[in-house]
Tab-separated table of C-alpha atoms in Angstrom:
chain	number	residue	atom	x	y	z
A	1	UNK	CA	92.802	98.817	99.983
A	2	UNK	CA	94.143	95.358	100.352
A	3	UNK	CA	93.911	92.679	97.656
A	4	UNK	CA	91.297	90.100	98.544
A	5	UNK	CA	92.456	86.474	98.742
A	6	UNK	CA	89.336	85.222	96.987
A	7	UNK	CA	90.406	86.897	93.761
A	8	UNK	CA	93.958	85.627	93.919
A	9	UNK	CA	92.916	82.033	94.422
A	10	UNK	CA	91.610	81.749	90.873
A	11	UNK	CA	94.753	83.072	89.277
A	12	UNK	CA	97.927	82.347	91.142
A	13	UNK	CA	100.011	79.498	92.456
A	14	UNK	CA	101.665	80.439	95.732
A	15	UNK	CA	105.218	79.628	96.687
A	16	UNK	CA	105.238	81.160	100.146
A	17	UNK	CA	104.658	84.553	101.733
A	18	UNK	CA	107.291	87.210	102.318
A	19	UNK	CA	106.655	89.976	104.827
A	20	UNK	CA	108.278	93.381	105.159
A	21	UNK	CA	107.474	96.657	106.863
A	22	UNK	CA	105.339	99.282	105.166
A	23	UNK	CA	107.389	102.148	103.810
A	24	UNK	CA	107.481	105.505	105.625
A	25	UNK	CA	109.655	108.334	104.335
A	26	UNK	CA	110.427	111.612	106.100
A	27	UNK	CA	111.914	114.791	104.662
A	28	UNK	CA	113.152	117.694	106.771
A	29	UNK	CA	114.232	119.864	103.829
A	30	UNK	CA	110.922	120.378	102.004
A	31	UNK	CA	111.191	117.218	99.934
A	32	UNK	CA	114.733	117.511	98.575
A	33	UNK	CA	116.006	114.422	100.399
A	34	UNK	CA	114.219	111.537	102.088
A	35	UNK	CA	115.000	109.222	105.002
A	36	UNK	CA	113.294	105.917	105.711
A	37	UNK	CA	111.664	105.500	109.129
A	38	UNK	CA	110.697	102.175	110.708
A	39	UNK	CA	106.979	101.474	110.586
A	40	UNK	CA	107.118	98.040	112.266
A	41	UNK	CA	103.974	97.331	110.270
A	42	UNK	CA	103.355	94.710	107.571
A	43	UNK	CA	100.129	96.309	106.287
A	44	UNK	CA	99.958	98.690	103.322
A	45	UNK	CA	99.696	102.319	104.474
A	46	UNK	CA	97.213	104.367	102.451
A	47	UNK	CA	97.308	107.923	103.821
A	48	UNK	CA	99.088	110.219	106.252
A	49	UNK	CA	98.268	113.517	107.958
A	50	UNK	CA	100.554	115.781	109.991
A	51	UNK	CA	99.794	118.737	112.221
A	52	UNK	CA	103.062	120.163	113.529
A	53	UNK	CA	106.797	119.587	113.517
A	54	UNK	CA	107.549	115.915	114.052
A	55	UNK	CA	103.975	114.712	114.605
A	56	UNK	CA	101.880	112.670	112.157
A	57	UNK	CA	99.254	109.921	111.836
A	58	UNK	CA	99.254	107.210	109.139
A	59	UNK	CA	96.416	104.798	108.344
A	60	UNK	CA	96.283	101.631	106.280
A	61	UNK	CA	94.883	98.198	105.636
A	62	UNK	CA	93.253	96.024	108.284
A	63	UNK	CA	92.431	98.988	110.543
A	64	UNK	CA	96.059	100.076	110.905
A	65	UNK	CA	96.732	103.377	112.699
A	66	UNK	CA	100.301	104.547	113.357
A	67	UNK	CA	101.192	107.707	115.296
A	68	UNK	CA	104.544	109.493	115.224
A	69	UNK	CA	105.659	111.300	118.364
A	70	UNK	CA	107.963	114.304	117.951
A	71	UNK	CA	109.715	113.530	121.235
A	72	UNK	CA	110.824	110.026	120.238
A	73	UNK	CA	110.569	110.174	116.408
A	74	UNK	CA	109.093	106.657	116.597
A	75	UNK	CA	105.905	105.400	114.937
A	76	UNK	CA	103.643	103.604	117.433
A	77	UNK	CA	100.688	101.320	116.658
A	78	UNK	CA	97.455	102.867	117.951
A	79	UNK	CA	95.025	100.617	116.078
A	80	UNK	CA	91.705	99.752	117.732
A	81	UNK	CA	91.491	96.011	118.512
A	82	UNK	CA	88.837	94.295	116.426
A	83	UNK	CA	88.718	96.950	113.686
A	84	UNK	CA	89.698	95.160	110.462
A	85	UNK	CA	88.414	97.442	107.710
A	86	UNK	CA	90.985	99.045	105.413
A	87	UNK	CA	91.398	102.736	106.279
A	88	UNK	CA	91.810	104.893	103.174
A	89	UNK	CA	91.934	108.488	104.411
A	90	UNK	CA	92.967	110.499	107.474
A	91	UNK	CA	92.906	114.237	108.160
A	92	UNK	CA	93.625	116.568	111.065
A	93	UNK	CA	91.191	119.330	111.977
A	94	UNK	CA	92.344	122.718	113.235
A	95	UNK	CA	89.401	122.732	115.661
A	96	UNK	CA	91.051	120.996	118.594
A	97	UNK	CA	93.532	118.150	118.744
A	98	UNK	CA	91.349	115.950	116.581
A	99	UNK	CA	91.908	113.465	113.750
A	100	UNK	CA	89.346	111.644	111.618
A	101	UNK	CA	89.994	108.453	109.659
A	102	UNK	CA	87.661	106.611	107.302
A	103	UNK	CA	87.594	103.608	105.029
A	104	UNK	CA	86.038	100.329	104.018
A	105	UNK	CA	82.333	99.690	104.728
A	106	UNK	CA	81.903	103.252	105.956
A	107	UNK	CA	84.169	102.752	108.960
A	108	UNK	CA	84.733	106.136	110.648
A	109	UNK	CA	87.121	106.697	113.571
A	110	UNK	CA	88.295	109.746	115.497
A	111	UNK	CA	90.898	110.815	118.034
A	112	UNK	CA	90.630	113.829	120.330
A	113	UNK	CA	94.135	113.676	121.800
A	114	UNK	CA	96.551	114.065	118.890
A	115	UNK	CA	96.031	110.471	117.741
A	116	UNK	CA	96.996	108.726	120.969
A	117	UNK	CA	93.604	107.100	121.554
A	118	UNK	CA	90.915	106.344	118.974
A	119	UNK	CA	87.154	105.931	119.129
A	120	UNK	CA	84.469	104.522	116.839
A	121	UNK	CA	82.044	107.009	115.272
A	122	UNK	CA	78.752	106.282	113.515
A	123	UNK	CA	79.560	104.540	110.236
A	124	UNK	CA	78.987	106.225	106.892
A	125	UNK	CA	76.512	104.679	104.405
A	126	UNK	CA	79.285	103.805	101.920
A	127	UNK	CA	82.989	102.957	101.748
A	128	UNK	CA	84.957	106.147	102.387
A	129	UNK	CA	87.607	106.854	99.756
A	130	UNK	CA	88.382	110.373	100.984
A	131	UNK	CA	87.400	112.717	103.799
A	132	UNK	CA	87.617	116.415	104.606
A	133	UNK	CA	87.552	118.007	108.067
A	134	UNK	CA	85.901	121.360	108.735
A	135	UNK	CA	88.599	123.513	110.418
A	136	UNK	CA	85.908	125.304	112.431
A	137	UNK	CA	84.245	122.190	113.838
A	138	UNK	CA	85.280	119.024	115.649
A	139	UNK	CA	82.308	117.064	114.286
A	140	UNK	CA	81.684	118.273	110.708
A	141	UNK	CA	83.268	115.790	108.274
A	142	UNK	CA	82.737	115.537	104.513
A	143	UNK	CA	83.002	112.004	103.072
A	144	UNK	CA	83.420	110.913	99.449
A	145	UNK	CA	83.030	107.516	97.799
A	146	UNK	CA	81.706	105.446	94.921
A	147	UNK	CA	79.133	106.681	92.399
A	148	UNK	CA	79.678	110.326	93.310
A	149	UNK	CA	78.410	109.899	96.852
A	150	UNK	CA	79.082	112.869	99.148
A	151	UNK	CA	77.952	112.952	102.749
A	152	UNK	CA	78.329	115.477	105.560
A	153	UNK	CA	78.098	114.343	109.169
A	154	UNK	CA	76.260	117.594	109.984
A	155	UNK	CA	74.414	118.449	106.738
A	156	UNK	CA	73.515	115.009	105.399
A	157	UNK	CA	73.726	114.138	101.696
A	158	UNK	CA	75.383	116.640	99.339
A	159	UNK	CA	74.893	116.828	95.579
A	160	UNK	CA	78.158	116.097	93.761
A	161	UNK	CA	76.671	116.386	90.282
A	162	UNK	CA	78.423	113.196	89.169
A	163	UNK	CA	78.059	109.426	89.356
A	164	UNK	CA	81.812	108.814	89.054
A	165	UNK	CA	83.746	107.344	91.983
A	166	UNK	CA	85.418	110.071	94.068
A	167	UNK	CA	88.907	109.633	95.534
A	168	UNK	CA	90.245	113.032	96.652
A	169	UNK	CA	89.206	116.406	98.053
A	170	UNK	CA	91.078	119.671	97.570
A	171	UNK	CA	90.636	123.082	99.104
A	172	UNK	CA	92.132	126.030	100.933
A	173	UNK	CA	92.536	126.641	104.628
A	174	UNK	CA	89.518	127.569	106.738
A	175	UNK	CA	86.984	126.231	104.210
A	176	UNK	CA	83.943	124.497	105.696
A	177	UNK	CA	83.626	122.456	102.496
A	178	UNK	CA	86.426	121.346	100.176
A	179	UNK	CA	86.483	123.401	96.990
A	180	UNK	CA	86.588	120.390	94.665
A	181	UNK	CA	86.210	116.607	94.640
A	182	UNK	CA	88.188	114.500	92.153
A	183	UNK	CA	87.563	111.034	90.751
A	184	UNK	CA	87.349	108.744	87.750
A	185	UNK	CA	87.057	109.852	84.115
A	186	UNK	CA	88.509	113.298	84.722
A	187	UNK	CA	85.938	114.245	87.344
A	188	UNK	CA	86.560	117.551	89.094
A	189	UNK	CA	83.301	118.696	90.643
A	190	UNK	CA	82.514	121.816	92.622
A	191	UNK	CA	78.770	121.293	92.296
A	192	UNK	CA	78.254	121.123	96.062
A	193	UNK	CA	80.584	124.020	96.973
A	194	UNK	CA	79.618	126.708	94.471
A	195	UNK	CA	82.890	126.395	92.552
A	196	UNK	CA	82.874	125.558	88.824
A	197	UNK	CA	83.322	121.946	87.723
A	198	UNK	CA	86.018	120.941	85.245
A	199	UNK	CA	86.980	117.946	83.145
A	200	UNK	CA	90.328	116.191	83.092
A	201	UNK	CA	89.438	114.065	80.069
A	202	UNK	CA	89.606	110.372	80.927
A	203	UNK	CA	92.119	110.848	83.752
A	204	UNK	CA	91.595	108.596	86.762
A	205	UNK	CA	92.268	111.173	89.496
A	206	UNK	CA	93.542	109.700	92.766
A	207	UNK	CA	95.042	112.589	94.750
A	208	UNK	CA	94.795	116.352	95.287
A	209	UNK	CA	96.152	118.999	97.636
A	210	UNK	CA	93.954	118.616	100.699
A	211	UNK	CA	95.049	121.974	102.048
A	212	UNK	CA	96.712	124.943	100.353
A	213	UNK	CA	97.084	128.540	101.497
A	214	UNK	CA	94.509	130.946	100.151
A	215	UNK	CA	95.145	132.101	96.595
A	216	UNK	CA	97.563	129.306	95.701
A	217	UNK	CA	96.788	126.745	92.969
A	218	UNK	CA	95.137	123.410	93.658
A	219	UNK	CA	97.025	120.441	92.179
A	220	UNK	CA	95.470	117.055	91.347
A	221	UNK	CA	97.177	113.870	90.136
A	222	UNK	CA	96.244	110.498	88.697
A	223	UNK	CA	96.994	107.591	86.377
A	224	UNK	CA	99.866	107.616	83.869
A	225	UNK	CA	101.575	110.656	85.382
A	226	UNK	CA	98.622	113.001	85.004
A	227	UNK	CA	98.917	116.332	86.842
A	228	UNK	CA	96.382	119.174	86.617
A	229	UNK	CA	96.345	122.660	88.161
A	230	UNK	CA	93.442	124.892	89.160
A	231	UNK	CA	94.461	128.509	89.642
A	232	UNK	CA	91.004	129.920	90.285
A	233	UNK	CA	89.337	131.766	88.551
A	234	UNK	CA	91.310	130.303	85.648
A	235	UNK	CA	90.067	126.883	84.442
A	236	UNK	CA	91.818	123.602	85.188
A	237	UNK	CA	94.785	122.843	82.939
A	238	UNK	CA	97.135	119.901	82.405
A	239	UNK	CA	100.883	120.153	83.010
A	240	UNK	CA	103.689	117.749	82.156
A	241	UNK	CA	104.900	115.583	85.022
A	242	UNK	CA	107.748	113.931	83.118
A	243	UNK	CA	106.637	110.462	84.236
A	244	UNK	CA	104.190	107.742	83.236
A	245	UNK	CA	103.970	106.374	86.772
A	246	UNK	CA	100.570	106.291	88.427
A	247	UNK	CA	100.358	109.197	90.883
A	248	UNK	CA	98.296	108.704	94.035
A	249	UNK	CA	98.720	111.740	96.291
A	250	UNK	CA	99.941	115.341	96.346
A	251	UNK	CA	100.625	117.805	99.165
A	252	UNK	CA	101.501	121.464	99.552
A	253	UNK	CA	104.106	122.927	101.897
A	254	UNK	CA	105.540	126.363	102.588
A	255	UNK	CA	108.785	126.439	104.536
A	256	UNK	CA	110.000	129.120	106.890
A	257	UNK	CA	111.539	130.996	103.951
A	258	UNK	CA	108.109	131.043	102.249
A	259	UNK	CA	109.200	128.711	99.447
A	260	UNK	CA	106.035	127.177	98.003
A	261	UNK	CA	106.587	123.438	97.457
A	262	UNK	CA	104.292	120.775	96.014
A	263	UNK	CA	105.131	117.061	96.385
A	264	UNK	CA	103.483	114.265	94.370
A	265	UNK	CA	103.994	110.526	95.014
A	266	UNK	CA	103.053	107.326	93.199
A	267	UNK	CA	103.983	103.900	91.901
A	268	UNK	CA	107.531	102.476	91.818
A	269	UNK	CA	108.731	104.867	94.533
A	270	UNK	CA	108.003	107.954	92.437
A	271	UNK	CA	108.379	111.333	94.144
A	272	UNK	CA	108.016	114.566	92.148
A	273	UNK	CA	108.726	118.066	93.456
A	274	UNK	CA	107.637	121.485	92.186
A	275	UNK	CA	108.801	124.885	93.415
A	276	UNK	CA	106.894	127.009	90.880
A	277	UNK	CA	103.310	126.366	91.984
A	278	UNK	CA	102.981	123.076	90.141
A	279	UNK	CA	103.891	124.367	86.679
A	280	UNK	CA	106.923	122.082	86.269
A	281	UNK	CA	108.103	119.016	88.167
A	282	UNK	CA	111.419	117.345	88.968
A	283	UNK	CA	111.974	113.755	90.041
A	284	UNK	CA	113.485	113.251	93.512
A	285	UNK	CA	115.306	110.108	94.663
A	286	UNK	CA	113.113	108.257	97.156
A	287	UNK	CA	115.336	105.273	97.900
A	288	UNK	CA	112.496	102.800	97.347
A	289	UNK	CA	110.635	101.100	94.510
A	290	UNK	CA	107.522	100.516	96.613
A	291	UNK	CA	104.193	102.072	95.719
A	292	UNK	CA	103.737	105.363	97.614
A	293	UNK	CA	100.118	106.128	98.508
A	294	UNK	CA	100.051	109.203	100.733
A	295	UNK	CA	101.944	112.432	101.438
A	296	UNK	CA	101.365	115.125	104.047
A	297	UNK	CA	102.819	118.348	105.341
A	298	UNK	CA	101.571	120.738	107.995
A	299	UNK	CA	101.410	123.198	105.105
A	300	UNK	CA	103.069	126.362	106.420
A	301	UNK	CA	106.262	127.283	108.249
A	302	UNK	CA	107.726	123.793	108.107
A	303	UNK	CA	110.082	121.731	105.984
A	304	UNK	CA	108.761	118.435	107.406
A	305	UNK	CA	106.937	116.185	104.928
A	306	UNK	CA	105.838	112.551	105.369
A	307	UNK	CA	105.208	109.871	102.741
A	308	UNK	CA	103.669	106.431	103.324
A	309	UNK	CA	103.236	103.414	101.075
A	310	UNK	CA	102.978	99.684	100.626
A	311	UNK	CA	104.705	96.985	102.572
A	312	UNK	CA	106.693	94.484	100.527
A	313	UNK	CA	104.376	91.679	101.554
A	314	UNK	CA	104.077	89.432	98.523
A	315	UNK	CA	102.183	86.262	97.759
A	316	UNK	CA	105.104	84.459	96.195
A	317	UNK	CA	103.570	84.516	92.721
A	318	UNK	CA	104.761	81.511	90.753
A	319	UNK	CA	102.497	80.939	87.754
A	320	UNK	CA	99.786	83.184	86.364
A	321	UNK	CA	97.012	81.491	84.414
A	322	UNK	CA	96.935	82.285	80.693
A	323	UNK	CA	93.175	81.925	80.544
A	324	UNK	CA	91.494	85.131	79.331
A	325	UNK	CA	87.875	84.004	79.781
A	326	UNK	CA	86.221	83.246	83.099
A	327	UNK	CA	82.759	81.698	83.393
A	328	UNK	CA	80.521	81.277	86.425
A	329	UNK	CA	76.895	80.261	85.854
A	330	UNK	CA	75.063	83.241	84.319
A	331	UNK	CA	78.060	85.583	84.585
A	332	UNK	CA	80.863	85.506	81.995
A	333	UNK	CA	83.811	87.772	81.261
A	334	UNK	CA	86.101	87.954	78.240
A	335	UNK	CA	89.316	89.989	78.388
A	336	UNK	CA	91.008	91.190	75.208
A	337	UNK	CA	94.754	90.818	75.717
A	338	UNK	CA	96.723	93.989	75.067
A	339	UNK	CA	93.990	96.613	74.834
A	340	UNK	CA	92.536	96.847	78.329
A	341	UNK	CA	89.057	95.945	77.057
A	342	UNK	CA	86.761	93.709	79.095
A	343	UNK	CA	83.350	92.392	78.023
A	344	UNK	CA	81.048	90.997	80.702
A	345	UNK	CA	77.930	88.965	79.920
A	346	UNK	CA	75.334	89.006	82.680
A	347	UNK	CA	71.716	88.165	83.326
A	348	UNK	CA	71.231	91.224	85.530
A	349	UNK	CA	71.095	94.785	84.215
A	350	UNK	CA	74.078	96.180	86.137
A	351	UNK	CA	77.694	95.004	86.302
A	352	UNK	CA	80.460	96.306	88.578
A	353	UNK	CA	84.132	95.672	87.789
A	354	UNK	CA	87.095	96.300	90.104
A	355	UNK	CA	90.631	96.244	88.686
A	356	UNK	CA	93.681	95.512	90.861
A	357	UNK	CA	97.366	95.832	90.073
A	358	UNK	CA	99.797	93.104	91.126
A	359	UNK	CA	100.660	94.880	94.385
A	360	UNK	CA	97.045	94.402	95.403
A	361	UNK	CA	95.916	98.019	95.074
A	362	UNK	CA	92.562	98.699	93.481
A	363	UNK	CA	93.182	101.026	90.521
A	364	UNK	CA	89.723	101.108	88.921
A	365	UNK	CA	86.144	100.648	90.071
A	366	UNK	CA	83.549	100.950	87.287
A	367	UNK	CA	79.872	100.214	86.854
A	368	UNK	CA	77.919	99.798	83.612
A	369	UNK	CA	74.474	98.778	82.448
A	370	UNK	CA	74.130	95.743	80.219
A	371	UNK	CA	72.846	96.094	76.675
A	372	UNK	CA	71.632	92.885	75.037
A	373	UNK	CA	73.113	91.074	78.015
A	374	UNK	CA	76.601	92.611	77.714
A	375	UNK	CA	78.529	95.391	79.435
A	376	UNK	CA	81.781	96.789	78.053
A	377	UNK	CA	84.645	98.244	80.085
A	378	UNK	CA	87.801	100.069	78.993
A	379	UNK	CA	90.554	100.835	81.497
A	380	UNK	CA	92.983	103.754	81.247
A	381	UNK	CA	95.910	102.361	83.231
A	382	UNK	CA	99.622	101.769	82.496
A	383	UNK	CA	100.801	98.654	80.702
A	384	UNK	CA	101.025	95.569	82.892
A	385	UNK	CA	99.189	92.571	84.326
A	386	UNK	CA	96.027	93.220	86.304
A	387	UNK	CA	93.326	91.195	88.035
A	388	UNK	CA	89.663	92.052	87.518
A	389	UNK	CA	86.731	91.143	89.714
A	390	UNK	CA	83.304	91.414	88.055
A	391	UNK	CA	80.082	91.340	90.087
A	392	UNK	CA	76.450	91.198	89.015
A	393	UNK	CA	73.656	90.375	91.393
A	394	UNK	CA	74.885	87.687	93.780
A	395	UNK	CA	77.582	86.388	91.414
A	396	UNK	CA	81.257	87.355	91.313
A	397	UNK	CA	83.986	86.207	88.928
A	398	UNK	CA	87.613	87.181	88.449
A	399	UNK	CA	90.373	86.828	85.889
A	400	UNK	CA	93.537	88.251	84.379
A	401	UNK	CA	93.712	91.359	82.188
A	402	UNK	CA	96.976	92.005	80.303
A	403	UNK	CA	97.479	95.537	78.967
A	404	UNK	CA	100.365	96.033	76.555
A	405	UNK	CA	99.295	99.085	74.541
């Protein structure tokens, strides 16, 4: 989810552009140690999926698709020419040698030959934040996005029971539908699958175990180091991660000695590892300070795990405007420095606000109705400098939001 230049132009003075490859890390010992692999790619990588020893597919901004071959251990660009939408999610299906990838503007792609060649599928009716593949079908895909939207390529619209943005699916092997969908404001819904729904408070969930062996806990992660476990039929519960870093993805792996391992990744190169079913977590040296966005393992009988993240492309930020109020015709926004509060004045009844961190990753996407011409937003994100983009009707404005509490 790449930062849009139109937002930056209002806020920053540029002193040049620095490019560097997106980060890819590979572990062959179930996440104990990590080695960097060359991506030869300057785009941020948002997700990764693997299907057997040495093979994986990563997707990222600007339609990027990278495929790792176990024979050469090299990542090769397999992007489709002309596809420029950011790709947010990728997943392998057990039904044939097939991968699905989805992202911005409903873009949906698939490969039927282990990721070597890719084809364009019918687009979804919304931007795809997460997807789930039916292990018994090569065409049944579940898609999740903003405002609680859930869509099946074979069943049509599904009822999520929420209007919160959804960012991650979690489930066990051989499930036609994912057990749960996770999103903003602690959303954990099983409304569509027959599983109970839970609340994670105000946690902004961003990742969950896509696949776990039957009977093992589901783990979800989010902002400010939040980690939750679901050990069904027991309710969801919070556990201590030992970090305040934003966590974006989590994966499950069982090695050949049947050691159950969970790996969680996030901002500032954070990698956490658990060997007791997600009850406690230890920090592992990653060798990078880049934001890590995706993690994948084949799941069983392997010690191979892959992690992908941002490139170190920067905009050469020189000066950030100190203005806290931005005005554009009938749309105005006022940011309260320190608290993470944003008030938007609008002529229309609905306002949408996106919040980006300084690496360019969107960390919040909220919508509110105006009351007496105002809409109020509060963001639960770590301390730092952020950029907001507020939209109402045909108008869009942007500005700086400083959070110090």
